Amino acid sequence: MKRLICSMVLLILGSAACSTQPLKLSTDSADTRDDGLVKVENSKLDMSFVRPNVNWSQYTQLYFEPVKVTNDHAPDYKPPRIDRISDGMNASYELREQDLQKMADEFHLMIQKVFNNEQPYTLVDKPGEGTLVIEAAVTDIRLSAPREDTRRSYSSMGKTYSQNSGSMVLLASIKDGGTGEVLAKAADRGQGFDQWRQNTAVFNWGDVRTVYRSWANSLKNALIQAGAETQK
């Protein structure tokens, strides 16, 4: 998966550091959702919405709901064709439950590494006053090659090359821990690095961790910046 240069929150809170055009809330009434969230213009994300006039400086704690990782796909998804001659009779693009669970575990491990004791936000095990609740889901995961352990090349000591690891959709919402009010929502597809290399489980897991680390670091920096801005 590609490095997510800006996190959902960094974009939806209005930092222009990763955008060639300034980010702003749409003034078109059609871009205001029924729940009061307003579309962010010039966002690098496919979709991002934020609630206006939020005092982000009041939040000092973060609670991450268990991330949901699924094999679900968009309605227009067409599974890749498997070449039974080159890929083998057992080749599969479907991730197993143990793979999905590992992706969820790696997500929370990365959160703990990034939001450590040296950071201004405290990770808590339940939501409450002064807490931001982050709900994240990873879905529509599209591999660029069949799972390594199912390929003919894996058992024959051959090699498989691909232009990237694949892609996945990251969905996120941020809520007030005291009231449950939704403060922001975002969705984006993370694409693989555009470079040819050997496709292995080791490289693919490394890309997943890179996405998680980039997202977590950007989230941390965005919250710090947003809190400082609303204190002015």
XYZ file of C-alpha atoms in Angstrom:
232
model
C 0.000 0.000 0.000
C 1.222 3.528 -0.575
C 2.395 5.789 2.209
C -0.598 7.943 3.122
C 1.158 11.293 2.943
C -1.554 13.105 4.911
C -3.871 11.482 7.398
C -7.618 11.911 7.337
C -7.566 14.351 10.227
C -4.688 16.420 8.904
C -6.669 16.984 5.746
C -10.095 17.525 7.227
C -8.877 19.933 9.891
C -7.552 22.255 7.216
C -3.765 21.993 7.071
C -2.557 22.942 3.595
C 0.901 21.452 4.101
C 0.173 18.524 1.794
C -2.085 20.281 -0.683
C -1.246 22.610 -3.554
C -4.478 24.523 -2.873
C -5.745 25.756 0.489
C -8.276 23.524 2.186
C -11.608 25.026 3.089
C -15.156 24.078 3.901
C -17.542 24.123 0.971
C -20.077 26.933 0.920
C -22.409 24.997 -1.364
C -25.463 23.929 0.612
C -25.489 20.687 -1.362
C -22.168 19.758 0.295
C -23.601 19.819 3.807
C -24.754 16.400 4.931
C -27.901 15.737 6.895
C -25.758 15.159 10.011
C -24.214 18.651 9.761
C -20.807 17.628 8.441
C -19.490 19.833 5.648
C -17.395 18.724 2.689
C -13.757 19.786 2.665
C -12.630 21.237 -0.644
C -9.168 20.542 -2.120
C -8.693 17.492 0.080
C -6.358 14.808 -1.197
C -8.733 12.239 0.230
C -11.488 10.853 -1.925
C -14.050 12.114 0.591
C -13.701 14.134 3.777
C -16.236 15.954 5.918
C -15.870 17.890 9.180
C -18.155 19.575 11.693
C -17.580 23.352 11.752
C -16.503 25.247 14.879
C -15.107 22.342 16.885
C -12.863 23.264 19.839
C -10.181 20.624 19.329
C -8.068 21.919 22.236
C -10.487 20.423 24.782
C -9.399 16.887 23.897
C -6.400 15.378 25.689
C -7.180 11.668 25.417
C -7.640 9.241 22.536
C -9.626 6.052 22.458
C -9.222 3.801 19.430
C -12.055 1.409 18.797
C -10.841 -2.033 17.649
C -10.152 -1.571 13.958
C -12.342 -3.567 11.604
C -10.548 -5.301 8.737
C -12.711 -7.172 6.239
C -12.686 -8.960 2.910
C -15.660 -6.895 1.764
C -15.431 -5.241 -1.633
C -17.197 -2.448 -3.490
C -20.148 -3.515 -5.656
C -18.165 -2.846 -8.848
C -15.253 -5.065 -7.784
C -14.246 -7.800 -10.203
C -11.882 -10.441 -8.791
C -8.604 -10.758 -10.732
C -8.383 -13.639 -13.152
C -6.185 -16.416 -11.862
C -3.889 -18.072 -14.370
C -3.975 -21.698 -13.238
C -0.887 -22.480 -15.317
C 1.446 -19.818 -13.911
C -0.254 -19.153 -10.566
C -1.265 -22.718 -9.780
C -4.520 -24.483 -9.009
C -4.616 -23.266 -5.397
C -3.842 -19.588 -6.032
C -6.117 -17.205 -4.123
C -6.507 -13.463 -3.668
C -8.694 -13.929 -0.607
C -7.187 -13.033 2.753
C -7.764 -15.540 5.543
C -9.246 -14.648 8.905
C -5.786 -14.917 10.433
C -4.480 -12.394 7.892
C -7.287 -9.942 8.661
C -6.665 -10.347 12.385
C -2.946 -9.712 11.909
C -3.742 -6.508 10.030
C -5.913 -5.392 12.948
C -3.222 -6.332 15.479
C -0.527 -4.479 13.533
C -2.727 -1.388 13.448
C -3.041 -1.229 17.216
C 0.628 -2.026 17.760
C 1.532 0.943 15.571
C -0.855 3.219 17.463
C 0.872 2.284 20.721
C 4.291 2.981 19.231
C 3.362 6.401 17.864
C 1.215 7.591 20.785
C 3.723 6.783 23.504
C 4.450 8.454 26.840
C 6.362 11.279 25.151
C 3.267 12.499 23.286
C 0.708 15.041 24.551
C -2.241 12.689 24.059
C -2.983 9.836 26.420
C -4.342 6.561 25.118
C -7.235 5.351 27.265
C -9.171 2.088 27.370
C -12.631 3.645 27.396
C -14.165 6.868 26.059
C -15.228 9.776 28.255
C -15.090 13.549 28.633
C -12.138 15.158 26.876
C -11.633 12.050 24.743
C -11.657 11.675 20.991
C -12.952 8.324 19.815
C -11.394 7.136 16.561
C -13.190 4.440 14.614
C -11.282 3.006 11.673
C -12.009 0.276 9.171
C -9.880 -1.256 6.443
C -11.832 -2.832 3.615
C -11.905 -3.552 -0.125
C -8.346 -4.900 0.036
C -7.130 -5.641 -3.486
C -3.919 -7.629 -3.771
C -1.772 -7.260 -6.869
C -0.841 -10.951 -6.817
C -2.286 -14.073 -5.215
C -1.265 -14.731 -1.629
C 2.327 -15.887 -1.602
C 1.582 -19.148 0.215
C -0.980 -20.157 -2.445
C 1.151 -19.561 -5.537
C 2.858 -22.239 -7.546
C 6.034 -20.131 -7.438
C 6.049 -20.373 -3.633
C 6.337 -24.159 -3.594
C 8.637 -24.294 -6.619
C 11.038 -21.618 -5.280
C 10.072 -19.337 -8.178
C 9.493 -15.595 -7.993
C 6.516 -13.345 -8.648
C 6.916 -9.664 -9.496
C 4.288 -6.929 -9.385
C 4.234 -3.169 -9.869
C 2.817 -2.582 -6.394
C 1.457 -4.433 -3.395
C -2.156 -3.521 -4.130
C -4.592 -1.157 -2.500
C -7.072 -0.857 0.337
C -9.784 1.507 1.475
C -9.449 3.240 4.814
C -12.636 4.552 6.426
C -12.534 6.668 9.563
C -14.744 8.687 11.839
C -13.891 10.809 14.863
C -16.363 11.264 17.701
C -16.631 13.192 20.946
C -16.164 10.637 23.706
C -18.578 12.343 26.054
C -21.507 13.013 23.752
C -20.891 10.544 20.923
C -21.242 13.389 18.418
C -19.498 12.699 15.105
C -16.902 15.412 14.475
C -15.385 14.191 11.219
C -15.540 11.435 8.627
C -13.192 10.463 5.844
C -12.600 7.792 3.236
C -9.649 7.163 0.966
C -8.096 4.395 -1.109
C -4.429 3.790 -0.387
C -2.583 2.668 -3.504
C 0.571 0.629 -3.724
C 4.000 2.061 -4.434
C 4.428 2.401 -8.184
C 7.585 0.360 -8.529
C 8.291 -3.137 -9.759
C 9.699 -5.545 -7.210
C 9.374 -9.102 -6.018
C 5.964 -9.669 -4.473
C 6.403 -11.394 -1.130
C 4.500 -11.497 2.130
C 7.429 -9.768 3.850
C 7.332 -6.777 1.504
C 3.540 -6.584 1.610
C 3.406 -6.584 5.401
C 6.097 -3.917 5.414
C 3.888 -1.740 3.211
C 0.935 -2.223 5.555
C 3.028 -1.102 8.530
C 4.288 1.906 6.563
C 0.694 2.977 5.900
C -0.213 2.579 9.555
C 2.821 4.492 10.811
C 2.312 7.356 8.383
C -1.366 7.602 9.260
C -0.722 7.533 12.996
C 2.053 10.130 12.840
C -0.040 12.427 10.672
C -2.998 12.026 13.015
C -0.831 12.914 16.001
C 0.632 15.992 14.321
C -2.765 17.120 13.060
C -4.352 16.918 16.495
C -1.495 18.879 18.029
C -1.813 21.541 15.339
C -5.609 21.703 15.559
C -5.509 22.030 19.330
C -2.977 24.843 19.102
C -5.035 26.676 16.495
C -8.237 26.606 18.540
C -6.408 27.909 21.627
C -5.512 31.153 19.851
